[in-house]
Amino acid sequence: MEGRQAVVVGAGQPESDLLGNGRAIATFLAREGAEVCCVDRDMARAEATAEIIRQAGGTAHVITADVGNADDCVRLIEESAAAMGGIDTLVNNVAINHVDADPLSLDIDGWQLMMDINLRSQWLTSRTVVPFMRKSGGGAITNISTIGSKTLGGRMFAYAISKAGVNALTHFFAGTFAGDNIRCNTVLPAWVLTPHSIEGLTRHGWVPSREELERTGSNNVPMHRMGSAEDVANAVLFLSSNESNFITGLEVPVDGGALQMIGRYTRPQPVAETAA
Ligand SMILES: NC(=O)c1ccc[n+]([C@@H]2O[C@H](COP(=O)([O-])OP(=O)(O)OC[C@H]3O[C@@H](n4cnc5c(N)ncnc54)[C@H](O)[C@@H]3O)[C@@H](O)[C@H]2O)c1
């Protein structure tokens, strides 16, 4: 990532002993040499991520924007390009689900808010970045989705649909801008143990504690653990870097095999070695 100019949208997190996806992504890109614009609606959170990058000897900028606001989606890209002198890497990490519900009880405002923040924002930042990437001779856009975009989302109805939209948006951008050397991929994490997942699920009362989340969150995962922000950031780093130069339009599950469980009721049993 040496010499690269990256924008990470949703680069902050609540203070915690755990790493969130956005901070992990921003610091991993910077660790490999990228200059990074840390974008968040909460300036202190973005500043904290930028400071970690600077402390490690990297270069980081802070931009405050609410991606639920269409004008902000355009502005954050323009300000990032002005701060760094260009952009060749974009990571769309922001999503919300705290207003979600099942299909019968979700209200229309909640639906709209999730579509705007989770899906429309990724379209707007991506289309605004295209001219800058063309100027740079190409680039990489990586959108954060979820394996919930492929499975029954339970009470996360609009979240799952907005993320299915993110997958489709990714294919569209990958195909449309491949000739400009602009790649677009999406990462589909399973449950990741992050400050947000713990806070969100316990606030809803869906799980009573972090310990319970770790237990149930790994239940249907063949690798029998939850994901970490580091797992997600490593995938984003690969998809942003030159190591994946010929890879575009991919949906990359980061899920310990969880998607392989569709249609199964129990984790696969270990298979004993047999004599050849
Ligand atoms: N945590 C999980 O279990 C999990 C699982 C699958 C997918 N994901 C995806 O990972 C991403 C987030 O990861 P995380 O949960 O680690 O959170 P995170 O730690 O990366 O925090 C995201 C940041 O987004 C910011 N943000 C929220 N709304 C915003 C807005 N309207 N405008 C600008 N910034 C805003 C928050 O202030 C926060 O700092 C989302 O796309 C989510 O769908 C998470």
PDB file of C-alpha atoms and ligand atoms in Angstrom:
ATOM      1  CA  MET A   1       0.000   0.000   0.000  1.00  0.00           C
ATOM      2  CA  GLU A   2       3.094   2.245  -0.112  1.00  0.00           C
ATOM      3  CA  GLY A   3       2.241   5.552  -1.813  1.00  0.00           C
ATOM      4  CA  ARG A   4      -1.482   4.804  -1.845  1.00  0.00           C
ATOM      5  CA  GLN A   5      -4.216   7.244  -0.760  1.00  0.00           C
ATOM      6  CA  ALA A   6      -7.045   5.586   1.148  1.00  0.00           C
ATOM      7  CA  VAL A   7     -10.406   6.726   2.498  1.00  0.00           C
ATOM      8  CA  VAL A   8     -11.994   4.632   5.238  1.00  0.00           C
ATOM      9  CA  VAL A   9     -15.603   5.605   5.877  1.00  0.00           C
ATOM     10  CA  GLY A  10     -16.576   4.660   9.421  1.00  0.00           C
ATOM     11  CA  ALA A  11     -12.990   4.582  10.724  1.00  0.00           C
ATOM     12  CA  GLY A  12     -13.884   5.288  14.359  1.00  0.00           C
ATOM     13  CA  GLN A  13     -15.293   3.184  17.166  1.00  0.00           C
ATOM     14  CA  PRO A  14     -16.348   3.532  20.792  1.00  0.00           C
ATOM     15  CA  GLU A  15     -13.382   3.271  23.152  1.00  0.00           C
ATOM     16  CA  SER A  16     -12.943  -0.357  24.162  1.00  0.00           C
ATOM     17  CA  ASP A  17     -10.359  -3.051  24.734  1.00  0.00           C
ATOM     18  CA  LEU A  18     -11.642  -4.576  21.471  1.00  0.00           C
ATOM     19  CA  LEU A  19     -10.870  -3.426  17.963  1.00  0.00           C
ATOM     20  CA  GLY A  20     -13.784  -2.472  15.668  1.00  0.00           C
ATOM     21  CA  ASN A  21     -13.761  -3.164  11.930  1.00  0.00           C
ATOM     22  CA  GLY A  22     -13.247   0.446  10.811  1.00  0.00           C
ATOM     23  CA  ARG A  23     -10.277   1.160  13.079  1.00  0.00           C
ATOM     24  CA  ALA A  24      -8.704  -2.179  12.214  1.00  0.00           C
ATOM     25  CA  ILE A  25      -9.077  -1.490   8.479  1.00  0.00           C
ATOM     26  CA  ALA A  26      -7.667   2.059   8.701  1.00  0.00           C
ATOM     27  CA  THR A  27      -4.676   1.082  10.833  1.00  0.00           C
ATOM     28  CA  PHE A  28      -3.859  -2.024   8.756  1.00  0.00           C
ATOM     29  CA  LEU A  29      -3.886   0.005   5.506  1.00  0.00           C
ATOM     30  CA  ALA A  30      -1.657   2.630   7.150  1.00  0.00           C
ATOM     31  CA  ARG A  31       0.670  -0.018   8.576  1.00  0.00           C
ATOM     32  CA  GLU A  32       1.299  -1.195   5.006  1.00  0.00           C
ATOM     33  CA  GLY A  33       2.157   2.344   3.876  1.00  0.00           C
ATOM     34  CA  ALA A  34      -1.104   4.016   2.808  1.00  0.00           C
ATOM     35  CA  GLU A  35      -1.957   7.599   3.692  1.00  0.00           C
ATOM     36  CA  VAL A  36      -5.429   7.395   5.234  1.00  0.00           C
ATOM     37  CA  CYS A  37      -8.403   9.727   5.593  1.00  0.00           C
ATOM     38  CA  CYS A  38     -10.370   8.579   8.632  1.00  0.00           C
ATOM     39  CA  VAL A  39     -14.022   9.500   8.154  1.00  0.00           C
ATOM     40  CA  ASP A  40     -16.656   9.228  10.852  1.00  0.00           C
ATOM     41  CA  ARG A  41     -19.750  11.034  12.013  1.00  0.00           C
ATOM     42  CA  ASP A  42     -18.082  11.258  15.427  1.00  0.00           C
ATOM     43  CA  MET A  43     -14.954  13.414  15.123  1.00  0.00           C
ATOM     44  CA  ALA A  44     -13.361  12.229  18.371  1.00  0.00           C
ATOM     45  CA  ARG A  45     -13.608   8.602  17.238  1.00  0.00           C
ATOM     46  CA  ALA A  46     -12.010   9.368  13.864  1.00  0.00           C
ATOM     47  CA  GLU A  47      -9.341  11.460  15.558  1.00  0.00           C
ATOM     48  CA  ALA A  48      -8.502   8.580  17.919  1.00  0.00           C
ATOM     49  CA  THR A  49      -7.938   6.254  14.934  1.00  0.00           C
ATOM     50  CA  ALA A  50      -5.859   8.893  13.128  1.00  0.00           C
ATOM     51  CA  GLU A  51      -3.748   9.364  16.235  1.00  0.00           C
ATOM     52  CA  ILE A  52      -2.982   5.621  16.419  1.00  0.00           C
ATOM     53  CA  ILE A  53      -1.781   5.819  12.796  1.00  0.00           C
ATOM     54  CA  ARG A  54       0.359   8.903  13.454  1.00  0.00           C
ATOM     55  CA  GLN A  55       1.859   7.372  16.614  1.00  0.00           C
ATOM     56  CA  ALA A  56       2.962   4.434  14.482  1.00  0.00           C
ATOM     57  CA  GLY A  57       4.674   6.819  12.021  1.00  0.00           C
ATOM     58  CA  GLY A  58       1.921   6.939   9.394  1.00  0.00           C
ATOM     59  CA  THR A  59      -0.010   9.824   7.842  1.00  0.00           C
ATOM     60  CA  ALA A  60      -3.681  10.289   8.651  1.00  0.00           C
ATOM     61  CA  HIS A  61      -6.378  12.942   8.239  1.00  0.00           C
ATOM     62  CA  VAL A  62      -9.754  13.320   9.893  1.00  0.00           C
ATOM     63  CA  ILE A  63     -12.990  14.143   8.129  1.00  0.00           C
ATOM     64  CA  THR A  64     -16.334  14.407   9.871  1.00  0.00           C
ATOM     65  CA  ALA A  65     -19.353  13.354   7.834  1.00  0.00           C
ATOM     66  CA  ASP A  66     -22.742  11.735   8.355  1.00  0.00           C
ATOM     67  CA  VAL A  67     -23.226   9.310   5.477  1.00  0.00           C
ATOM     68  CA  GLY A  68     -26.980   9.371   6.023  1.00  0.00           C
ATOM     69  CA  ASN A  69     -26.730  12.800   4.425  1.00  0.00           C
ATOM     70  CA  ALA A  70     -26.271  12.648   0.630  1.00  0.00           C
ATOM     71  CA  ASP A  71     -24.260  15.885   0.442  1.00  0.00           C
ATOM     72  CA  ASP A  72     -21.871  14.604   3.107  1.00  0.00           C
ATOM     73  CA  CYS A  73     -21.143  11.494   1.002  1.00  0.00           C
ATOM     74  CA  VAL A  74     -19.937  13.699  -1.837  1.00  0.00           C
ATOM     75  CA  ARG A  75     -18.111  16.160   0.417  1.00  0.00           C
ATOM     76  CA  LEU A  76     -16.155  13.493   2.296  1.00  0.00           C
ATOM     77  CA  ILE A  77     -14.654  12.203  -0.950  1.00  0.00           C
ATOM     78  CA  GLU A  78     -13.853  15.690  -2.247  1.00  0.00           C
ATOM     79  CA  GLU A  79     -12.247  16.741   1.041  1.00  0.00           C
ATOM     80  CA  SER A  80     -10.264  13.490   1.210  1.00  0.00           C
ATOM     81  CA  ALA A  81      -8.948  14.020  -2.328  1.00  0.00           C
ATOM     82  CA  ALA A  82      -7.983  17.593  -1.449  1.00  0.00           C
ATOM     83  CA  ALA A  83      -6.224  16.486   1.754  1.00  0.00           C
ATOM     84  CA  MET A  84      -4.204  13.696   0.098  1.00  0.00           C
ATOM     85  CA  GLY A  85      -3.873  15.016  -3.470  1.00  0.00           C
ATOM     86  CA  GLY A  86      -5.911  12.079  -4.821  1.00  0.00           C
ATOM     87  CA  ILE A  87      -7.657   8.826  -3.902  1.00  0.00           C
ATOM     88  CA  ASP A  88      -7.006   5.283  -5.117  1.00  0.00           C
ATOM     89  CA  THR A  89      -8.541   3.252  -2.273  1.00  0.00           C
ATOM     90  CA  LEU A  90     -12.004   3.471  -0.731  1.00  0.00           C
ATOM     91  CA  VAL A  91     -13.477   1.321   2.019  1.00  0.00           C
ATOM     92  CA  ASN A  92     -17.188   1.705   2.799  1.00  0.00           C
ATOM     93  CA  ASN A  93     -17.579   0.389   6.356  1.00  0.00           C
ATOM     94  CA  VAL A  94     -20.552   2.248   7.877  1.00  0.00           C
ATOM     95  CA  ALA A  95     -23.801   0.453   8.612  1.00  0.00           C
ATOM     96  CA  ILE A  96     -26.493   0.580  11.282  1.00  0.00           C
ATOM     97  CA  ASN A  97     -29.080  -1.925  12.439  1.00  0.00           C
ATOM     98  CA  HIS A  98     -30.249  -0.534  15.772  1.00  0.00           C
ATOM     99  CA  VAL A  99     -33.601   0.601  14.317  1.00  0.00           C
ATOM    100  CA  ASP A 100     -34.262  -2.735  12.589  1.00  0.00           C
ATOM    101  CA  ALA A 101     -37.084  -5.181  13.300  1.00  0.00           C
ATOM    102  CA  ASP A 102     -38.924  -8.089  11.699  1.00  0.00           C
ATOM    103  CA  PRO A 103     -40.853  -7.501   8.435  1.00  0.00           C
ATOM    104  CA  LEU A 104     -44.167  -6.961  10.213  1.00  0.00           C
ATOM    105  CA  SER A 105     -43.094  -4.482  12.848  1.00  0.00           C
ATOM    106  CA  LEU A 106     -40.392  -2.435  11.095  1.00  0.00           C
ATOM    107  CA  ASP A 107     -41.549   1.138  10.543  1.00  0.00           C
ATOM    108  CA  ILE A 108     -41.041   3.011   7.290  1.00  0.00           C
ATOM    109  CA  ASP A 109     -38.671   5.595   8.755  1.00  0.00           C
ATOM    110  CA  GLY A 110     -36.447   2.824  10.112  1.00  0.00           C
ATOM    111  CA  TRP A 111     -36.401   1.101   6.711  1.00  0.00           C
ATOM    112  CA  GLN A 112     -35.487   4.357   4.969  1.00  0.00           C
ATOM    113  CA  LEU A 113     -32.746   5.251   7.453  1.00  0.00           C
ATOM    114  CA  MET A 114     -31.074   1.876   6.980  1.00  0.00           C
ATOM    115  CA  MET A 115     -31.310   2.074   3.194  1.00  0.00           C
ATOM    116  CA  ASP A 116     -29.799   5.564   3.245  1.00  0.00           C
ATOM    117  CA  ILE A 117     -26.949   4.834   5.652  1.00  0.00           C
ATOM    118  CA  ASN A 118     -26.129   1.249   4.671  1.00  0.00           C
ATOM    119  CA  LEU A 119     -26.711   1.287   0.923  1.00  0.00           C
ATOM    120  CA  ARG A 120     -27.241   4.723  -0.622  1.00  0.00           C
ATOM    121  CA  SER A 121     -24.091   6.030   1.077  1.00  0.00           C
ATOM    122  CA  GLN A 122     -21.946   3.320  -0.544  1.00  0.00           C
ATOM    123  CA  TRP A 123     -23.354   4.190  -3.963  1.00  0.00           C
ATOM    124  CA  LEU A 124     -22.757   7.927  -3.467  1.00  0.00           C
ATOM    125  CA  THR A 125     -19.187   7.682  -2.121  1.00  0.00           C
ATOM    126  CA  SER A 126     -18.321   5.123  -4.813  1.00  0.00           C
ATOM    127  CA  ARG A 127     -19.649   7.154  -7.703  1.00  0.00           C
ATOM    128  CA  THR A 128     -18.007  10.318  -6.388  1.00  0.00           C
ATOM    129  CA  VAL A 129     -14.648   8.559  -6.101  1.00  0.00           C
ATOM    130  CA  VAL A 130     -14.658   7.204  -9.683  1.00  0.00           C
ATOM    131  CA  PRO A 131     -13.293  10.381 -11.355  1.00  0.00           C
ATOM    132  CA  PHE A 132     -10.500  10.572  -8.741  1.00  0.00           C
ATOM    133  CA  MET A 133      -9.585   6.912  -9.280  1.00  0.00           C
ATOM    134  CA  ARG A 134      -9.594   7.424 -13.041  1.00  0.00           C
ATOM    135  CA  LYS A 135      -7.142  10.290 -12.522  1.00  0.00           C
ATOM    136  CA  SER A 136      -4.962   7.945 -10.411  1.00  0.00           C
ATOM    137  CA  GLY A 137      -4.972   5.310 -13.170  1.00  0.00           C
ATOM    138  CA  GLY A 138      -7.306   3.027 -11.232  1.00  0.00           C
ATOM    139  CA  GLY A 139      -8.163   2.023  -7.703  1.00  0.00           C
ATOM    140  CA  ALA A 140      -9.891  -0.374  -5.345  1.00  0.00           C
ATOM    141  CA  ILE A 141     -13.275   0.010  -3.676  1.00  0.00           C
ATOM    142  CA  THR A 142     -14.102  -2.455  -0.909  1.00  0.00           C
ATOM    143  CA  ASN A 143     -17.597  -2.498   0.541  1.00  0.00           C
ATOM    144  CA  ILE A 144     -18.414  -4.112   3.867  1.00  0.00           C
ATOM    145  CA  SER A 145     -21.475  -6.348   3.665  1.00  0.00           C
ATOM    146  CA  THR A 146     -22.419  -9.306   5.895  1.00  0.00           C
ATOM    147  CA  ILE A 147     -23.221 -13.002   5.518  1.00  0.00           C
ATOM    148  CA  GLY A 148     -26.662 -11.867   6.718  1.00  0.00           C
ATOM    149  CA  SER A 149     -27.169 -10.644   3.131  1.00  0.00           C
ATOM    150  CA  LYS A 150     -27.300 -14.315   2.106  1.00  0.00           C
ATOM    151  CA  THR A 151     -29.329 -15.819   4.928  1.00  0.00           C
ATOM    152  CA  LEU A 152     -32.517 -15.264   6.877  1.00  0.00           C
ATOM    153  CA  GLY A 153     -31.881 -12.142   8.904  1.00  0.00           C
ATOM    154  CA  GLY A 154     -34.434 -12.778  11.673  1.00  0.00           C
ATOM    155  CA  ARG A 155     -35.133  -9.411  13.228  1.00  0.00           C
ATOM    156  CA  MET A 156     -32.572  -7.782  10.933  1.00  0.00           C
ATOM    157  CA  PHE A 157     -34.887  -7.505   7.952  1.00  0.00           C
ATOM    158  CA  ALA A 158     -33.907  -4.152   6.436  1.00  0.00           C
ATOM    159  CA  TYR A 159     -30.240  -4.617   7.391  1.00  0.00           C
ATOM    160  CA  ALA A 160     -30.098  -7.874   5.415  1.00  0.00           C
ATOM    161  CA  ILE A 161     -31.817  -6.298   2.410  1.00  0.00           C
ATOM    162  CA  SER A 162     -29.605  -3.207   2.453  1.00  0.00           C
ATOM    163  CA  LYS A 163     -26.522  -5.459   2.497  1.00  0.00           C
ATOM    164  CA  ALA A 164     -27.891  -7.608  -0.341  1.00  0.00           C
ATOM    165  CA  GLY A 165     -28.047  -4.263  -2.165  1.00  0.00           C
ATOM    166  CA  VAL A 166     -24.400  -3.677  -1.273  1.00  0.00           C
ATOM    167  CA  ASN A 167     -23.508  -6.989  -2.934  1.00  0.00           C
ATOM    168  CA  ALA A 168     -25.395  -5.974  -6.095  1.00  0.00           C
ATOM    169  CA  LEU A 169     -23.824  -2.496  -6.047  1.00  0.00           C
ATOM    170  CA  THR A 170     -20.418  -4.165  -5.871  1.00  0.00           C
ATOM    171  CA  HIS A 171     -21.089  -6.293  -8.956  1.00  0.00           C
ATOM    172  CA  PHE A 172     -22.339  -3.250 -10.848  1.00  0.00           C
ATOM    173  CA  PHE A 173     -19.286  -1.155 -10.057  1.00  0.00           C
ATOM    174  CA  ALA A 174     -16.912  -4.057 -10.703  1.00  0.00           C
ATOM    175  CA  GLY A 175     -18.318  -4.663 -14.164  1.00  0.00           C
ATOM    176  CA  THR A 176     -18.868  -1.052 -15.130  1.00  0.00           C
ATOM    177  CA  PHE A 177     -15.456   0.324 -14.155  1.00  0.00           C
ATOM    178  CA  ALA A 178     -13.164  -2.658 -14.795  1.00  0.00           C
ATOM    179  CA  GLY A 179     -12.014  -0.939 -17.990  1.00  0.00           C
ATOM    180  CA  ASP A 180     -10.828   1.982 -15.862  1.00  0.00           C
ATOM    181  CA  ASN A 181      -8.752  -0.401 -13.730  1.00  0.00           C
ATOM    182  CA  ILE A 182     -11.099   0.272 -10.825  1.00  0.00           C
ATOM    183  CA  ARG A 183     -11.807  -2.891  -8.849  1.00  0.00           C
ATOM    184  CA  CYS A 184     -14.752  -3.339  -6.520  1.00  0.00           C
ATOM    185  CA  ASN A 185     -15.169  -6.183  -4.043  1.00  0.00           C
ATOM    186  CA  THR A 186     -17.207  -6.835  -0.926  1.00  0.00           C
ATOM    187  CA  VAL A 187     -16.397  -8.532   2.358  1.00  0.00           C
ATOM    188  CA  LEU A 188     -19.116 -10.547   4.111  1.00  0.00           C
ATOM    189  CA  PRO A 189     -18.279 -11.024   7.786  1.00  0.00           C
ATOM    190  CA  ALA A 190     -20.142 -13.359  10.111  1.00  0.00           C
ATOM    191  CA  TRP A 191     -20.620 -12.141  13.705  1.00  0.00           C
ATOM    192  CA  VAL A 192     -17.519 -10.208  14.617  1.00  0.00           C
ATOM    193  CA  LEU A 193     -16.657  -9.542  18.243  1.00  0.00           C
ATOM    194  CA  THR A 194     -16.471  -5.733  18.118  1.00  0.00           C
ATOM    195  CA  PRO A 195     -17.514  -2.970  20.525  1.00  0.00           C
ATOM    196  CA  HIS A 196     -20.507  -2.291  18.260  1.00  0.00           C
ATOM    197  CA  SER A 197     -21.782  -5.844  18.084  1.00  0.00           C
ATOM    198  CA  ILE A 198     -21.574  -6.222  21.848  1.00  0.00           C
ATOM    199  CA  GLU A 199     -23.180  -2.858  22.535  1.00  0.00           C
ATOM    200  CA  GLY A 200     -25.926  -3.287  19.905  1.00  0.00           C
ATOM    201  CA  LEU A 201     -26.962  -6.793  20.873  1.00  0.00           C
ATOM    202  CA  THR A 202     -26.903  -6.263  24.616  1.00  0.00           C
ATOM    203  CA  ARG A 203     -28.812  -2.959  24.293  1.00  0.00           C
ATOM    204  CA  HIS A 204     -31.564  -4.777  22.383  1.00  0.00           C
ATOM    205  CA  GLY A 205     -31.553  -7.470  25.033  1.00  0.00           C
ATOM    206  CA  TRP A 206     -30.902 -10.044  22.285  1.00  0.00           C
ATOM    207  CA  VAL A 207     -27.932 -11.362  24.248  1.00  0.00           C
ATOM    208  CA  PRO A 208     -27.395 -10.655  27.948  1.00  0.00           C
ATOM    209  CA  SER A 209     -23.598 -10.248  27.895  1.00  0.00           C
ATOM    210  CA  ARG A 210     -20.370 -10.346  25.912  1.00  0.00           C
ATOM    211  CA  GLU A 211     -19.689 -13.858  27.242  1.00  0.00           C
ATOM    212  CA  GLU A 212     -23.057 -15.085  26.010  1.00  0.00           C
ATOM    213  CA  LEU A 213     -22.459 -13.428  22.626  1.00  0.00           C
ATOM    214  CA  GLU A 214     -19.128 -15.218  22.293  1.00  0.00           C
ATOM    215  CA  ARG A 215     -20.826 -18.516  23.128  1.00  0.00           C
ATOM    216  CA  THR A 216     -23.858 -18.218  20.835  1.00  0.00           C
ATOM    217  CA  GLY A 217     -21.964 -16.254  18.160  1.00  0.00           C
ATOM    218  CA  SER A 218     -19.708 -19.235  17.552  1.00  0.00           C
ATOM    219  CA  ASN A 219     -22.443 -21.889  17.736  1.00  0.00           C
ATOM    220  CA  ASN A 220     -23.006 -22.384  14.021  1.00  0.00           C
ATOM    221  CA  VAL A 221     -19.534 -21.476  12.893  1.00  0.00           C
ATOM    222  CA  PRO A 222     -17.599 -24.537  11.701  1.00  0.00           C
ATOM    223  CA  MET A 223     -14.377 -22.939  12.993  1.00  0.00           C
ATOM    224  CA  HIS A 224     -16.230 -22.527  16.287  1.00  0.00           C
ATOM    225  CA  ARG A 225     -15.336 -18.952  17.092  1.00  0.00           C
ATOM    226  CA  MET A 226     -16.572 -15.471  16.273  1.00  0.00           C
ATOM    227  CA  GLY A 227     -14.669 -13.375  13.781  1.00  0.00           C
ATOM    228  CA  SER A 228     -12.409 -10.528  14.833  1.00  0.00           C
ATOM    229  CA  ALA A 229     -11.907  -7.082  13.352  1.00  0.00           C
ATOM    230  CA  GLU A 230      -8.410  -8.243  12.426  1.00  0.00           C
ATOM    231  CA  ASP A 231      -9.930 -11.029  10.295  1.00  0.00           C
ATOM    232  CA  VAL A 232     -12.059  -8.470   8.452  1.00  0.00           C
ATOM    233  CA  ALA A 233      -9.221  -5.959   8.054  1.00  0.00           C
ATOM    234  CA  ASN A 234      -6.860  -8.583   6.636  1.00  0.00           C
ATOM    235  CA  ALA A 235      -9.387  -9.391   3.905  1.00  0.00           C
ATOM    236  CA  VAL A 236      -9.893  -5.682   3.139  1.00  0.00           C
ATOM    237  CA  LEU A 237      -6.132  -5.139   3.043  1.00  0.00           C
ATOM    238  CA  PHE A 238      -5.701  -7.923   0.498  1.00  0.00           C
ATOM    239  CA  LEU A 239      -8.585  -6.650  -1.669  1.00  0.00           C
ATOM    240  CA  SER A 240      -7.243  -3.070  -1.514  1.00  0.00           C
ATOM    241  CA  SER A 241      -3.672  -4.002  -2.350  1.00  0.00           C
ATOM    242  CA  ASN A 242      -1.862  -4.806  -5.586  1.00  0.00           C
ATOM    243  CA  GLU A 243      -1.792  -8.449  -4.461  1.00  0.00           C
ATOM    244  CA  SER A 244      -5.400  -8.701  -5.700  1.00  0.00           C
ATOM    245  CA  ASN A 245      -4.879  -6.745  -8.932  1.00  0.00           C
ATOM    246  CA  PHE A 246      -6.927  -9.136 -11.110  1.00  0.00           C
ATOM    247  CA  ILE A 247      -9.729  -9.714  -8.589  1.00  0.00           C
ATOM    248  CA  THR A 248     -12.945  -7.753  -8.932  1.00  0.00           C
ATOM    249  CA  GLY A 249     -16.646  -8.315  -8.270  1.00  0.00           C
ATOM    250  CA  LEU A 250     -15.931 -10.864  -5.547  1.00  0.00           C
ATOM    251  CA  GLU A 251     -18.069 -11.458  -2.450  1.00  0.00           C
ATOM    252  CA  VAL A 252     -15.591 -12.639   0.181  1.00  0.00           C
ATOM    253  CA  PRO A 253     -17.079 -14.330   3.249  1.00  0.00           C
ATOM    254  CA  VAL A 254     -14.971 -13.848   6.382  1.00  0.00           C
ATOM    255  CA  ASP A 255     -16.990 -16.295   8.414  1.00  0.00           C
ATOM    256  CA  GLY A 256     -15.097 -19.372   9.570  1.00  0.00           C
ATOM    257  CA  GLY A 257     -17.205 -21.437   7.158  1.00  0.00           C
ATOM    258  CA  ALA A 258     -20.584 -20.199   8.468  1.00  0.00           C
ATOM    259  CA  LEU A 259     -22.121 -19.824   4.997  1.00  0.00           C
ATOM    260  CA  GLN A 260     -21.412 -23.512   4.385  1.00  0.00           C
ATOM    261  CA  MET A 261     -23.967 -24.231   7.110  1.00  0.00           C
ATOM    262  CA  ILE A 262     -26.963 -23.134   5.031  1.00  0.00           C
ATOM    263  CA  GLY A 263     -29.331 -26.080   5.047  1.00  0.00           C
ATOM    264  CA  ARG A 264     -27.514 -27.872   7.867  1.00  0.00           C
ATOM    265  CA  TYR A 265     -28.656 -28.157  11.459  1.00  0.00           C
ATOM    266  CA  THR A 266     -25.412 -29.017  13.206  1.00  0.00           C
ATOM    267  CA  ARG A 267     -21.760 -28.249  12.763  1.00  0.00           C
ATOM    268  CA  PRO A 268     -20.025 -30.868  10.595  1.00  0.00           C
ATOM    269  CA  GLN A 269     -18.514 -33.592  12.744  1.00  0.00           C
ATOM    270  CA  PRO A 270     -14.755 -33.956  12.641  1.00  0.00           C
ATOM    271  CA  VAL A 271     -13.718 -36.611  10.153  1.00  0.00           C
ATOM    272  CA  ALA A 272     -11.182 -39.080  11.459  1.00  0.00           C
ATOM    273  CA  GLU A 273      -8.126 -39.867   9.404  1.00  0.00           C
ATOM    274  CA  THR A 274      -8.264 -43.260   7.756  1.00  0.00           C
ATOM    275  CA  ALA A 275      -5.415 -45.337   6.493  1.00  0.00           C
ATOM    276  CA  ALA A 276      -4.828 -44.730   2.771  1.00  0.00           C
TER     277      ALA A 276
HETATM  278  N1  LIG B   1     -19.717  -6.361  14.105  1.00  0.00           N
HETATM  279  C1  LIG B   1     -20.279  -7.386  13.466  1.00  0.00           C
HETATM  280  O1  LIG B   1     -20.624  -8.431  14.048  1.00  0.00           O
HETATM  281  C2  LIG B   1     -20.490  -7.291  11.984  1.00  0.00           C
HETATM  282  C3  LIG B   1     -20.898  -8.435  11.279  1.00  0.00           C
HETATM  283  C4  LIG B   1     -21.089  -8.344   9.908  1.00  0.00           C
HETATM  284  C5  LIG B   1     -20.874  -7.140   9.264  1.00  0.00           C
HETATM  285  N2  LIG B   1     -20.477  -6.038   9.980  1.00  0.00           N
HETATM  286  C6  LIG B   1     -20.285  -4.780   9.267  1.00  0.00           C
HETATM  287  O2  LIG B   1     -19.085  -4.146   9.728  1.00  0.00           O
HETATM  288  C7  LIG B   1     -19.252  -2.727   9.665  1.00  0.00           C
HETATM  289  C8  LIG B   1     -19.054  -2.044  10.998  1.00  0.00           C
HETATM  290  O3  LIG B   1     -18.161  -2.710  11.811  1.00  0.00           O
HETATM  291  P1  LIG B   1     -18.220  -2.578  13.427  1.00  0.00           P
HETATM  292  O4  LIG B   1     -19.500  -3.145  13.900  1.00  0.00           O
HETATM  293  O5  LIG B   1     -16.956  -3.152  13.914  1.00  0.00           O
HETATM  294  O6  LIG B   1     -18.277  -1.024  13.705  1.00  0.00           O
HETATM  295  P2  LIG B   1     -17.014  -0.034  13.714  1.00  0.00           P
HETATM  296  O7  LIG B   1     -16.267  -0.217  14.989  1.00  0.00           O
HETATM  297  O8  LIG B   1     -16.273  -0.226  12.439  1.00  0.00           O
HETATM  298  O9  LIG B   1     -17.691   1.406  13.785  1.00  0.00           O
HETATM  299  C9  LIG B   1     -18.259   2.026  12.657  1.00  0.00           C
HETATM  300  C10 LIG B   1     -18.174   3.520  12.788  1.00  0.00           C
HETATM  301  O10 LIG B   1     -19.185   4.051  11.930  1.00  0.00           O
HETATM  302  C11 LIG B   1     -19.580   5.288  12.474  1.00  0.00           C
HETATM  303  N3  LIG B   1     -20.899   5.669  11.942  1.00  0.00           N
HETATM  304  C12 LIG B   1     -22.107   5.184  12.275  1.00  0.00           C
HETATM  305  N4  LIG B   1     -23.065   5.810  11.581  1.00  0.00           N
HETATM  306  C13 LIG B   1     -22.445   6.729  10.802  1.00  0.00           C
HETATM  307  C14 LIG B   1     -22.904   7.689   9.874  1.00  0.00           C
HETATM  308  N5  LIG B   1     -24.202   7.851   9.613  1.00  0.00           N
HETATM  309  N6  LIG B   1     -21.981   8.466   9.236  1.00  0.00           N
HETATM  310  C15 LIG B   1     -20.658   8.315   9.485  1.00  0.00           C
HETATM  311  N7  LIG B   1     -20.169   7.429  10.380  1.00  0.00           N
HETATM  312  C16 LIG B   1     -21.061   6.633  11.027  1.00  0.00           C
HETATM  313  C17 LIG B   1     -19.633   5.052  13.974  1.00  0.00           C
HETATM  314  O11 LIG B   1     -19.496   6.289  14.678  1.00  0.00           O
HETATM  315  C18 LIG B   1     -18.438   4.117  14.198  1.00  0.00           C
HETATM  316  O12 LIG B   1     -17.314   4.830  14.663  1.00  0.00           O
HETATM  317  C19 LIG B   1     -20.670  -2.500   9.158  1.00  0.00           C
HETATM  318  O13 LIG B   1     -20.683  -2.348   7.756  1.00  0.00           O
HETATM  319  C20 LIG B   1     -21.378  -3.775   9.567  1.00  0.00           C
HETATM  320  O14 LIG B   1     -22.541  -4.016   8.799  1.00  0.00           O
HETATM  321  C21 LIG B   1     -20.289  -6.091  11.327  1.00  0.00           C
END
